[in-house]
Amino acid sequence: QGTQGAFPNSEFRVDEAKLFIDAKVWKDVYAFGELNLALREDKIEAFQLGELYAEFESLVRPWGREGLVNLRFGRIDIPFGEEYLTRDVVDNPLISHSISDVWGVDEGLELYGKLGKFQYAASVQNGGFPLLRDFERDKALAGRLSYDPTRWLHFSASGMRTGDINVRGD
């Protein structure tokens, strides 16, 4: 820490600045957009598109299964690990991220939901760097399964296959 830390000069800094639009389109259908103004990971000062997706909640409600199957499609966070759920400062009660902190944004679709004490998320996405262009036909697959046996105990596991990556494009 101190002079050996990430910020040895005690500078003033903006860790994260984003604009969000979250709009209800009609019953159980939402639109979400995110414009990144400043991110702690970036070394440049430029606006960037974050997530931009349509969301359909409770797709199997007519069969009595509230929240079991939900769908997002567009540019979404990769559902890997726990921190993708609290990636933004507004959602994160901590002042930092874990050491592993694997995260990313990519185009594709995600199914997620909850059944009792279990929660899941699974996605099919382009893979590679998100530039609204996919340089390989092979898709990335990611998923997360969690279990909450009690209010204070939480278990989860994640897995991801990135798919083929084009060296020149991705």
Tab-separated table of N, CA and C in Angstrom:
chain	number	residue	atom	x	y	z
A	1	GLN	N	0.837	-1.184	0.000
A	1	GLN	CA	0.000	0.000	0.000
A	1	GLN	C	0.878	1.242	0.000
A	2	GLY	N	0.299	2.400	0.267
A	2	GLY	CA	1.069	3.643	0.277
A	2	GLY	C	1.738	3.888	-1.058
A	3	THR	N	3.048	4.165	-1.025
A	3	THR	CA	3.772	4.436	-2.265
A	3	THR	C	3.934	3.198	-3.144
A	4	GLN	N	3.659	2.023	-2.613
A	4	GLN	CA	3.765	0.780	-3.379
A	4	GLN	C	2.414	0.343	-3.953
A	5	GLY	N	1.329	1.051	-3.636
A	5	GLY	CA	-0.015	0.664	-4.065
A	5	GLY	C	-0.334	1.087	-5.494
A	6	ALA	N	-1.573	0.849	-5.884
A	6	ALA	CA	-2.030	1.170	-7.238
A	6	ALA	C	-2.094	2.675	-7.483
A	7	PHE	N	-2.320	3.462	-6.431
A	7	PHE	CA	-2.454	4.919	-6.568
A	7	PHE	C	-1.522	5.609	-5.570
A	8	PRO	N	-0.218	5.625	-5.848
A	8	PRO	CA	0.750	6.156	-4.884
A	8	PRO	C	0.726	7.677	-4.723
A	9	ASN	N	0.053	8.405	-5.623
A	9	ASN	CA	0.085	9.862	-5.574
A	9	ASN	C	-1.129	10.486	-4.919
A	10	SER	N	-1.977	9.703	-4.287
A	10	SER	CA	-3.181	10.198	-3.604
A	10	SER	C	-4.036	11.080	-4.506
A	11	GLU	N	-4.190	10.682	-5.764
A	11	GLU	CA	-4.938	11.507	-6.703
A	11	GLU	C	-6.449	11.382	-6.484
A	12	PHE	N	-7.166	12.397	-6.963
A	12	PHE	CA	-8.618	12.322	-7.015
A	12	PHE	C	-8.970	11.537	-8.276
A	13	ARG	N	-9.969	10.678	-8.197
A	13	ARG	CA	-10.308	9.879	-9.360
A	13	ARG	C	-11.781	9.491	-9.352
A	14	VAL	N	-12.296	9.264	-10.538
A	14	VAL	CA	-13.645	8.737	-10.707
A	14	VAL	C	-13.480	7.251	-10.990
A	15	ASP	N	-13.964	6.413	-10.083
A	15	ASP	CA	-13.815	4.971	-10.239
A	15	ASP	C	-14.754	4.431	-11.301
A	16	GLU	N	-15.968	4.994	-11.362
A	16	GLU	CA	-16.941	4.531	-12.336
A	16	GLU	C	-18.021	5.600	-12.497
A	17	ALA	N	-18.393	5.857	-13.738
A	17	ALA	CA	-19.506	6.753	-14.039
A	17	ALA	C	-20.280	6.145	-15.210
A	18	LYS	N	-21.581	5.918	-15.022
A	18	LYS	CA	-22.412	5.286	-16.043
A	18	LYS	C	-23.783	5.943	-16.068
A	19	LEU	N	-24.402	5.874	-17.235
A	19	LEU	CA	-25.796	6.270	-17.381
A	19	LEU	C	-26.597	5.022	-17.725
A	20	PHE	N	-27.726	4.832	-17.036
A	20	PHE	CA	-28.577	3.672	-17.265
A	20	PHE	C	-29.959	4.110	-17.718
A	21	ILE	N	-30.552	3.316	-18.591
A	21	ILE	CA	-31.967	3.453	-18.932
A	21	ILE	C	-32.572	2.079	-18.731
A	22	ASP	N	-33.575	2.001	-17.882
A	22	ASP	CA	-34.261	0.743	-17.615
A	22	ASP	C	-35.746	1.051	-17.726
A	23	ALA	N	-36.367	0.567	-18.778
A	23	ALA	CA	-37.758	0.951	-19.057
A	23	ALA	C	-38.652	-0.273	-19.208
A	24	LYS	N	-39.820	-0.174	-18.620
A	24	LYS	CA	-40.826	-1.210	-18.808
A	24	LYS	C	-41.534	-0.924	-20.131
A	25	VAL	N	-41.489	-1.903	-21.036
A	25	VAL	CA	-42.097	-1.740	-22.348
A	25	VAL	C	-43.578	-2.123	-22.272
A	26	TRP	N	-43.874	-3.258	-21.709
A	26	TRP	CA	-45.212	-3.673	-21.331
A	26	TRP	C	-45.074	-4.772	-20.294
A	27	LYS	N	-46.140	-5.417	-19.904
A	27	LYS	CA	-46.095	-6.377	-18.805
A	27	LYS	C	-44.987	-7.409	-19.015
A	28	ASP	N	-44.064	-7.491	-18.063
A	28	ASP	CA	-42.961	-8.448	-18.038
A	28	ASP	C	-41.973	-8.302	-19.196
A	29	VAL	N	-41.974	-7.178	-19.901
A	29	VAL	CA	-41.008	-6.924	-20.971
A	29	VAL	C	-40.317	-5.595	-20.672
A	30	TYR	N	-38.982	-5.638	-20.671
A	30	TYR	CA	-38.198	-4.467	-20.305
A	30	TYR	C	-37.103	-4.216	-21.336
A	31	ALA	N	-36.653	-2.975	-21.402
A	31	ALA	CA	-35.506	-2.586	-22.219
A	31	ALA	C	-34.478	-1.974	-21.280
A	32	PHE	N	-33.214	-2.332	-21.476
A	32	PHE	CA	-32.152	-1.831	-20.610
A	32	PHE	C	-31.000	-1.355	-21.480
A	33	GLY	N	-30.443	-0.197	-21.133
A	33	GLY	CA	-29.282	0.338	-21.830
A	33	GLY	C	-28.306	0.951	-20.846
A	34	GLU	N	-27.028	0.860	-21.175
A	34	GLU	CA	-25.977	1.352	-20.286
A	34	GLU	C	-24.919	2.064	-21.123
A	35	LEU	N	-24.590	3.286	-20.748
A	35	LEU	CA	-23.521	4.040	-21.392
A	35	LEU	C	-22.420	4.245	-20.362
A	36	ASN	N	-21.229	3.721	-20.648
A	36	ASN	CA	-20.099	3.844	-19.737
A	36	ASN	C	-19.361	5.145	-20.028
A	37	LEU	N	-19.326	6.015	-19.036
A	37	LEU	CA	-18.612	7.282	-19.166
A	37	LEU	C	-17.182	7.167	-18.663
A	38	ALA	N	-16.985	6.384	-17.593
A	38	ALA	CA	-15.657	6.135	-17.037
A	38	ALA	C	-15.683	4.796	-16.316
A	39	LEU	N	-14.666	3.972	-16.560
A	39	LEU	CA	-14.537	2.680	-15.895
A	39	LEU	C	-13.145	2.577	-15.288
A	40	ARG	N	-13.045	1.961	-14.129
A	40	ARG	CA	-11.742	1.870	-13.469
A	40	ARG	C	-10.735	1.067	-14.271
A	41	GLU	N	-11.199	0.151	-15.127
A	41	GLU	CA	-10.306	-0.691	-15.909
A	41	GLU	C	-9.742	0.007	-17.135
A	42	ASP	N	-10.394	1.069	-17.599
A	42	ASP	CA	-9.994	1.719	-18.849
A	42	ASP	C	-8.891	2.741	-18.632
A	43	LYS	N	-8.015	2.786	-19.612
A	43	LYS	CA	-6.924	3.773	-19.598
A	43	LYS	C	-7.211	4.935	-20.545
A	44	ILE	N	-8.410	4.936	-21.166
A	44	ILE	CA	-8.770	5.989	-22.105
A	44	ILE	C	-10.006	6.721	-21.602
A	45	GLU	N	-10.190	7.933	-22.063
A	45	GLU	CA	-11.388	8.703	-21.748
A	45	GLU	C	-12.260	8.740	-22.991
A	46	ALA	N	-13.225	7.822	-23.040
A	46	ALA	CA	-14.133	7.747	-24.182
A	46	ALA	C	-15.414	7.061	-23.728
A	47	PHE	N	-16.532	7.500	-24.265
A	47	PHE	CA	-17.793	6.839	-23.951
A	47	PHE	C	-17.822	5.474	-24.625
A	48	GLN	N	-18.401	4.495	-23.927
A	48	GLN	CA	-18.499	3.152	-24.481
A	48	GLN	C	-19.881	2.590	-24.192
A	49	LEU	N	-20.376	1.791	-25.124
A	49	LEU	CA	-21.634	1.094	-24.908
A	49	LEU	C	-21.405	-0.046	-23.935
A	50	GLY	N	-22.243	-0.138	-22.929
A	50	GLY	CA	-22.194	-1.263	-21.990
A	50	GLY	C	-23.241	-2.273	-22.408
A	51	GLU	N	-24.086	-2.665	-21.476
A	51	GLU	CA	-25.155	-3.598	-21.809
A	51	GLU	C	-26.262	-2.876	-22.580
A	52	LEU	N	-26.922	-3.608	-23.470
A	52	LEU	CA	-28.055	-3.094	-24.223
A	52	LEU	C	-28.897	-4.304	-24.617
A	53	TYR	N	-30.013	-4.501	-23.929
A	53	TYR	CA	-30.770	-5.730	-24.158
A	53	TYR	C	-32.263	-5.557	-23.917
A	54	ALA	N	-33.020	-6.533	-24.428
A	54	ALA	CA	-34.443	-6.676	-24.134
A	54	ALA	C	-34.575	-7.853	-23.167
A	55	GLU	N	-35.500	-7.725	-22.228
A	55	GLU	CA	-35.682	-8.752	-21.206
A	55	GLU	C	-37.150	-9.160	-21.129
A	56	PHE	N	-37.369	-10.468	-21.116
A	56	PHE	CA	-38.708	-11.041	-21.001
A	56	PHE	C	-38.736	-11.864	-19.720
A	57	GLU	N	-39.533	-11.429	-18.752
A	57	GLU	CA	-39.571	-12.097	-17.455
A	57	GLU	C	-40.748	-13.058	-17.344
A	58	SER	N	-40.554	-14.091	-16.525
A	58	SER	CA	-41.594	-15.074	-16.175
A	58	SER	C	-42.283	-15.648	-17.410
A	59	LEU	N	-41.492	-16.237	-18.294
A	59	LEU	CA	-42.038	-16.789	-19.535
A	59	LEU	C	-42.995	-17.956	-19.307
A	60	VAL	N	-42.871	-18.644	-18.181
A	60	VAL	CA	-43.757	-19.786	-17.923
A	60	VAL	C	-44.778	-19.473	-16.818
A	61	ARG	N	-45.053	-18.196	-16.594
A	61	ARG	CA	-46.061	-17.807	-15.607
A	61	ARG	C	-47.424	-18.443	-15.877
A	62	PRO	N	-47.869	-18.543	-17.135
A	62	PRO	CA	-49.180	-19.168	-17.374
A	62	PRO	C	-49.292	-20.590	-16.813
A	63	TRP	N	-48.165	-21.262	-16.591
A	63	TRP	CA	-48.178	-22.611	-16.038
A	63	TRP	C	-47.854	-22.613	-14.543
A	64	GLY	N	-47.955	-21.443	-13.907
A	64	GLY	CA	-47.773	-21.340	-12.466
A	64	GLY	C	-46.335	-21.342	-11.988
A	65	ARG	N	-45.390	-20.969	-12.818
A	65	ARG	CA	-43.966	-20.976	-12.451
A	65	ARG	C	-43.372	-19.577	-12.544
A	66	GLU	N	-43.730	-18.724	-11.622
A	66	GLU	CA	-43.229	-17.343	-11.555
A	66	GLU	C	-41.712	-17.330	-11.391
A	67	GLY	N	-41.009	-16.645	-12.274
A	67	GLY	CA	-39.561	-16.463	-12.157
A	67	GLY	C	-38.711	-17.658	-12.549
A	68	LEU	N	-39.310	-18.739	-13.003
A	68	LEU	CA	-38.542	-19.934	-13.357
A	68	LEU	C	-37.726	-19.739	-14.631
A	69	VAL	N	-38.317	-19.116	-15.651
A	69	VAL	CA	-37.609	-18.912	-16.923
A	69	VAL	C	-37.755	-17.454	-17.348
A	70	ASN	N	-36.614	-16.782	-17.476
A	70	ASN	CA	-36.547	-15.399	-17.944
A	70	ASN	C	-35.525	-15.366	-19.081
A	71	LEU	N	-35.671	-14.413	-19.991
A	71	LEU	CA	-34.799	-14.341	-21.166
A	71	LEU	C	-34.309	-12.921	-21.374
A	72	ARG	N	-33.022	-12.806	-21.650
A	72	ARG	CA	-32.425	-11.542	-22.084
A	72	ARG	C	-31.742	-11.801	-23.421
A	73	PHE	N	-31.854	-10.841	-24.339
A	73	PHE	CA	-31.050	-10.943	-25.561
A	73	PHE	C	-30.594	-9.561	-25.976
A	74	GLY	N	-29.385	-9.549	-26.530
A	74	GLY	CA	-28.733	-8.301	-26.905
A	74	GLY	C	-27.300	-8.343	-26.427
A	75	ARG	N	-26.819	-7.228	-25.949
A	75	ARG	CA	-25.458	-7.117	-25.407
A	75	ARG	C	-25.563	-7.228	-23.895
A	76	ILE	N	-25.109	-8.359	-23.334
A	76	ILE	CA	-25.330	-8.671	-21.918
A	76	ILE	C	-24.025	-9.057	-21.225
A	77	ASP	N	-24.024	-8.933	-19.896
A	77	ASP	CA	-22.897	-9.415	-19.106
A	77	ASP	C	-22.800	-10.927	-19.247
A	78	ILE	N	-21.591	-11.445	-19.254
A	78	ILE	CA	-21.379	-12.891	-19.312
A	78	ILE	C	-21.686	-13.462	-17.930
A	79	PRO	N	-22.619	-14.421	-17.826
A	79	PRO	CA	-23.015	-14.939	-16.514
A	79	PRO	C	-22.005	-15.933	-15.944
A	80	PHE	N	-20.889	-15.405	-15.497
A	80	PHE	CA	-19.826	-16.239	-14.943
A	80	PHE	C	-19.425	-15.671	-13.595
A	81	GLY	N	-19.381	-16.504	-12.589
A	81	GLY	CA	-18.986	-16.069	-11.257
A	81	GLY	C	-20.113	-15.320	-10.562
A	82	GLU	N	-19.805	-14.812	-9.410
A	82	GLU	CA	-20.788	-14.081	-8.612
A	82	GLU	C	-20.760	-12.585	-8.884
A	83	GLU	N	-19.606	-12.060	-9.226
A	83	GLU	CA	-19.481	-10.609	-9.317
A	83	GLU	C	-20.160	-9.996	-10.529
A	84	TYR	N	-20.510	-10.786	-11.515
A	84	TYR	CA	-21.207	-10.184	-12.655
A	84	TYR	C	-22.557	-9.625	-12.208
A	85	LEU	N	-23.099	-10.148	-11.111
A	85	LEU	CA	-24.371	-9.652	-10.581
A	85	LEU	C	-24.221	-8.315	-9.873
A	86	THR	N	-23.023	-8.027	-9.364
A	86	THR	CA	-22.785	-6.787	-8.623
A	86	THR	C	-21.600	-6.030	-9.222
A	87	ARG	N	-21.434	-6.111	-10.519
A	87	ARG	CA	-20.289	-5.503	-11.202
A	87	ARG	C	-20.291	-3.981	-11.085
A	88	ASP	N	-21.452	-3.376	-11.203
A	88	ASP	CA	-21.545	-1.913	-11.164
A	88	ASP	C	-21.463	-1.413	-9.723
A	89	VAL	N	-20.842	-0.262	-9.537
A	89	VAL	CA	-20.664	0.320	-8.210
A	89	VAL	C	-22.001	0.458	-7.482
A	90	VAL	N	-23.051	0.823	-8.199
A	90	VAL	CA	-24.350	1.028	-7.571
A	90	VAL	C	-24.885	-0.266	-6.942
A	91	ASP	N	-24.465	-1.433	-7.451
A	91	ASP	CA	-24.923	-2.725	-6.938
A	91	ASP	C	-23.946	-3.371	-5.969
A	92	ASN	N	-22.728	-2.877	-5.886
A	92	ASN	CA	-21.668	-3.520	-5.109
A	92	ASN	C	-21.517	-2.857	-3.748
A	93	PRO	N	-21.786	-3.610	-2.658
A	93	PRO	CA	-21.641	-3.019	-1.323
A	93	PRO	C	-20.184	-2.878	-0.892
A	94	LEU	N	-19.251	-3.482	-1.621
A	94	LEU	CA	-17.836	-3.414	-1.269
A	94	LEU	C	-17.149	-2.310	-2.068
A	95	ILE	N	-15.958	-1.928	-1.645
A	95	ILE	CA	-15.237	-0.862	-2.349
A	95	ILE	C	-14.280	-1.400	-3.398
A	96	SER	N	-14.169	-2.710	-3.480
A	96	SER	CA	-13.270	-3.301	-4.466
A	96	SER	C	-13.869	-4.603	-4.992
A	97	HIS	N	-13.159	-5.239	-5.904
A	97	HIS	CA	-13.588	-6.511	-6.466
A	97	HIS	C	-12.629	-7.605	-6.003
A	98	SER	N	-13.048	-8.857	-6.131
A	98	SER	CA	-12.191	-9.964	-5.727
A	98	SER	C	-10.997	-10.071	-6.674
A	99	ILE	N	-10.040	-10.869	-6.303
A	99	ILE	CA	-8.842	-11.034	-7.120
A	99	ILE	C	-9.189	-11.697	-8.445
A	100	SER	N	-10.054	-12.706	-8.424
A	100	SER	CA	-10.381	-13.401	-9.675
A	100	SER	C	-11.166	-12.508	-10.623
A	101	ASP	N	-12.215	-11.876	-10.179
A	101	ASP	CA	-12.986	-10.859	-10.895
A	101	ASP	C	-13.051	-11.077	-12.413
A	102	VAL	N	-13.494	-12.266	-12.822
A	102	VAL	CA	-13.659	-12.569	-14.243
A	102	VAL	C	-14.978	-11.954	-14.706
A	103	TRP	N	-14.939	-11.141	-15.754
A	103	TRP	CA	-16.181	-10.523	-16.225
A	103	TRP	C	-16.023	-10.088	-17.673
A	104	GLY	N	-17.149	-9.785	-18.289
A	104	GLY	CA	-17.135	-9.301	-19.650
A	104	GLY	C	-18.548	-9.045	-20.143
A	105	VAL	N	-18.646	-8.402	-21.296
A	105	VAL	CA	-19.918	-8.098	-21.944
A	105	VAL	C	-19.830	-8.659	-23.360
A	106	ASP	N	-20.907	-9.274	-23.830
A	106	ASP	CA	-20.880	-9.864	-25.165
A	106	ASP	C	-22.306	-9.956	-25.699
A	107	GLU	N	-22.432	-10.061	-27.001
A	107	GLU	CA	-23.746	-10.171	-27.622
A	107	GLU	C	-24.208	-11.623	-27.590
A	108	GLY	N	-25.513	-11.812	-27.344
A	108	GLY	CA	-26.071	-13.157	-27.326
A	108	GLY	C	-27.384	-13.196	-26.576
A	109	LEU	N	-27.687	-14.374	-26.010
A	109	LEU	CA	-28.908	-14.504	-25.212
A	109	LEU	C	-28.619	-15.281	-23.947
A	110	GLU	N	-29.436	-15.009	-22.932
A	110	GLU	CA	-29.271	-15.607	-21.614
A	110	GLU	C	-30.625	-16.049	-21.084
A	111	LEU	N	-30.670	-17.258	-20.557
A	111	LEU	CA	-31.822	-17.743	-19.806
A	111	LEU	C	-31.416	-17.754	-18.346
A	112	TYR	N	-32.304	-17.293	-17.464
A	112	TYR	CA	-31.993	-17.303	-16.042
A	112	TYR	C	-33.283	-17.475	-15.265
A	113	GLY	N	-33.141	-17.909	-14.023
A	113	GLY	CA	-34.324	-18.086	-13.205
A	113	GLY	C	-34.019	-18.645	-11.836
A	114	LYS	N	-35.101	-18.968	-11.138
A	114	LYS	CA	-34.995	-19.434	-9.764
A	114	LYS	C	-36.070	-20.484	-9.515
A	115	LEU	N	-35.685	-21.539	-8.810
A	115	LEU	CA	-36.622	-22.570	-8.388
A	115	LEU	C	-36.267	-22.940	-6.960
A	116	GLY	N	-37.103	-22.529	-6.029
A	116	GLY	CA	-36.818	-22.784	-4.617
A	116	GLY	C	-35.530	-22.115	-4.194
A	117	LYS	N	-34.596	-22.910	-3.680
A	117	LYS	CA	-33.318	-22.384	-3.196
A	117	LYS	C	-32.227	-22.400	-4.269
A	118	PHE	N	-32.590	-22.776	-5.487
A	118	PHE	CA	-31.637	-22.832	-6.596
A	118	PHE	C	-31.865	-21.661	-7.554
A	119	GLN	N	-30.762	-21.146	-8.097
A	119	GLN	CA	-30.809	-20.126	-9.142
A	119	GLN	C	-29.874	-20.559	-10.265
A	120	TYR	N	-30.208	-20.187	-11.483
A	120	TYR	CA	-29.356	-20.548	-12.611
A	120	TYR	C	-29.285	-19.392	-13.604
A	121	ALA	N	-28.244	-19.414	-14.415
A	121	ALA	CA	-28.096	-18.511	-15.554
A	121	ALA	C	-27.265	-19.256	-16.588
A	122	ALA	N	-27.682	-19.208	-17.842
A	122	ALA	CA	-26.951	-19.865	-18.928
A	122	ALA	C	-27.030	-18.977	-20.163
A	123	SER	N	-25.909	-18.878	-20.875
A	123	SER	CA	-25.898	-18.001	-22.045
A	123	SER	C	-25.216	-18.653	-23.239
A	124	VAL	N	-25.611	-18.183	-24.418
A	124	VAL	CA	-24.928	-18.458	-25.678
A	124	VAL	C	-24.587	-17.083	-26.229
A	125	GLN	N	-23.283	-16.824	-26.408
A	125	GLN	CA	-22.834	-15.503	-26.839
A	125	GLN	C	-21.767	-15.651	-27.915
A	126	ASN	N	-21.429	-14.543	-28.561
A	126	ASN	CA	-20.470	-14.575	-29.663
A	126	ASN	C	-19.103	-15.083	-29.246
A	127	GLY	N	-18.614	-14.656	-28.098
A	127	GLY	CA	-17.243	-14.968	-27.701
A	127	GLY	C	-16.320	-13.930	-28.303
A	128	GLY	N	-15.154	-13.757	-27.730
A	128	GLY	CA	-14.210	-12.768	-28.241
A	128	GLY	C	-14.536	-11.372	-27.757
A	129	PHE	N	-13.935	-10.411	-28.382
A	129	PHE	CA	-14.083	-9.008	-27.990
A	129	PHE	C	-15.404	-8.448	-28.525
A	130	PRO	N	-16.216	-7.798	-27.668
A	130	PRO	CA	-17.538	-7.337	-28.112
A	130	PRO	C	-17.493	-6.066	-28.961
A	131	LEU	N	-17.438	-6.242	-30.261
A	131	LEU	CA	-17.437	-5.097	-31.173
A	131	LEU	C	-18.600	-5.170	-32.158
A	132	LEU	N	-19.679	-5.810	-31.748
A	132	LEU	CA	-20.848	-5.978	-32.601
A	132	LEU	C	-20.506	-6.756	-33.862
A	133	ARG	N	-19.434	-7.531	-33.803
A	133	ARG	CA	-19.020	-8.358	-34.935
A	133	ARG	C	-18.442	-9.642	-34.384
A	134	ASP	N	-18.812	-10.768	-34.964
A	134	ASP	CA	-18.312	-12.060	-34.541
A	134	ASP	C	-17.388	-12.590	-35.620
A	135	PHE	N	-16.142	-12.843	-35.273
A	135	PHE	CA	-15.157	-13.285	-36.252
A	135	PHE	C	-15.100	-14.807	-36.395
A	136	GLU	N	-15.828	-15.541	-35.578
A	136	GLU	CA	-15.900	-17.000	-35.633
A	136	GLU	C	-17.350	-17.435	-35.522
A	137	ARG	N	-17.712	-18.533	-36.187
A	137	ARG	CA	-19.073	-19.056	-36.079
A	137	ARG	C	-19.292	-19.783	-34.766
A	138	ASP	N	-18.230	-20.259	-34.149
A	138	ASP	CA	-18.318	-20.976	-32.889
A	138	ASP	C	-18.738	-20.001	-31.780
A	139	LYS	N	-19.648	-20.405	-30.947
A	139	LYS	CA	-20.178	-19.524	-29.909
A	139	LYS	C	-19.607	-19.850	-28.535
A	140	ALA	N	-19.636	-18.874	-27.651
A	140	ALA	CA	-19.227	-19.053	-26.263
A	140	ALA	C	-20.430	-19.529	-25.460
A	141	LEU	N	-20.189	-20.425	-24.519
A	141	LEU	CA	-21.233	-20.916	-23.624
A	141	LEU	C	-20.795	-20.637	-22.195
A	142	ALA	N	-21.686	-20.103	-21.391
A	142	ALA	CA	-21.362	-19.825	-19.989
A	142	ALA	C	-22.569	-20.162	-19.135
A	143	GLY	N	-22.301	-20.519	-17.896
A	143	GLY	CA	-23.397	-20.833	-17.000
A	143	GLY	C	-23.000	-20.731	-15.548
A	144	ARG	N	-24.001	-20.525	-14.722
A	144	ARG	CA	-23.801	-20.407	-13.279
A	144	ARG	C	-24.979	-21.080	-12.593
A	145	LEU	N	-24.699	-21.868	-11.559
A	145	LEU	CA	-25.723	-22.509	-10.746
A	145	LEU	C	-25.415	-22.184	-9.300
A	146	SER	N	-26.419	-21.754	-8.559
A	146	SER	CA	-26.191	-21.440	-7.148
A	146	SER	C	-27.275	-22.064	-6.278
A	147	TYR	N	-26.927	-22.250	-5.011
A	147	TYR	CA	-27.812	-22.883	-4.044
A	147	TYR	C	-27.678	-22.143	-2.725
A	148	ASP	N	-28.803	-21.764	-2.140
A	148	ASP	CA	-28.840	-21.058	-0.863
A	148	ASP	C	-29.577	-21.918	0.158
A	149	PRO	N	-28.865	-22.812	0.869
A	149	PRO	CA	-29.548	-23.679	1.836
A	149	PRO	C	-30.132	-22.910	3.016
A	150	THR	N	-29.510	-21.796	3.386
A	150	THR	CA	-30.020	-20.917	4.444
A	150	THR	C	-29.854	-19.475	3.975
A	151	ARG	N	-30.374	-18.549	4.746
A	151	ARG	CA	-30.284	-17.129	4.397
A	151	ARG	C	-28.844	-16.630	4.396
A	152	TRP	N	-27.981	-17.229	5.225
A	152	TRP	CA	-26.610	-16.743	5.380
A	152	TRP	C	-25.566	-17.611	4.677
A	153	LEU	N	-25.980	-18.674	3.979
A	153	LEU	CA	-25.034	-19.555	3.308
A	153	LEU	C	-25.370	-19.650	1.817
A	154	HIS	N	-24.356	-19.474	0.991
A	154	HIS	CA	-24.551	-19.429	-0.464
A	154	HIS	C	-23.449	-20.241	-1.138
A	155	PHE	N	-23.825	-21.141	-2.035
A	155	PHE	CA	-22.874	-21.915	-2.831
A	155	PHE	C	-23.134	-21.616	-4.302
A	156	SER	N	-22.066	-21.585	-5.100
A	156	SER	CA	-22.270	-21.429	-6.536
A	156	SER	C	-21.103	-22.019	-7.308
A	157	ALA	N	-21.390	-22.357	-8.549
A	157	ALA	CA	-20.368	-22.858	-9.468
A	157	ALA	C	-20.639	-22.245	-10.834
A	158	SER	N	-19.564	-21.938	-11.550
A	158	SER	CA	-19.674	-21.353	-12.887
A	158	SER	C	-18.785	-22.119	-13.841
A	159	GLY	N	-19.165	-22.093	-15.103
A	159	GLY	CA	-18.346	-22.689	-16.135
A	159	GLY	C	-18.470	-21.886	-17.420
A	160	MET	N	-17.403	-21.924	-18.236
A	160	MET	CA	-17.450	-21.170	-19.482
A	160	MET	C	-16.581	-21.862	-20.531
A	161	ARG	N	-17.095	-21.887	-21.729
A	161	ARG	CA	-16.342	-22.313	-22.912
A	161	ARG	C	-16.344	-21.121	-23.848
A	162	THR	N	-15.171	-20.586	-24.144
A	162	THR	CA	-15.108	-19.357	-24.941
A	162	THR	C	-15.415	-19.579	-26.408
A	163	GLY	N	-15.301	-20.807	-26.890
A	163	GLY	CA	-15.450	-21.039	-28.320
A	163	GLY	C	-14.164	-20.678	-29.031
A	164	ASP	N	-14.111	-20.935	-30.331
A	164	ASP	CA	-12.936	-20.579	-31.108
A	164	ASP	C	-12.784	-19.066	-31.143
A	165	ILE	N	-11.559	-18.616	-31.107
A	165	ILE	CA	-11.268	-17.178	-31.162
A	165	ILE	C	-10.377	-16.925	-32.357
A	166	ASN	N	-10.754	-15.957	-33.180
A	166	ASN	CA	-9.989	-15.587	-34.358
A	166	ASN	C	-8.853	-14.662	-33.937
A	167	VAL	N	-7.623	-15.073	-34.169
A	167	VAL	CA	-6.460	-14.311	-33.714
A	167	VAL	C	-6.431	-12.908	-34.322
A	168	ARG	N	-6.798	-12.765	-35.579
A	168	ARG	CA	-6.742	-11.450	-36.228
A	168	ARG	C	-7.908	-10.551	-35.809
A	169	GLY	N	-9.102	-11.114	-35.610
A	169	GLY	CA	-10.265	-10.291	-35.299
A	169	GLY	C	-10.496	-10.117	-33.814
A	170	ASP	N	-10.508	-11.236	-33.073
A	170	ASP	CA	-10.812	-11.181	-31.647
A	170	ASP	C	-9.582	-10.864	-30.828
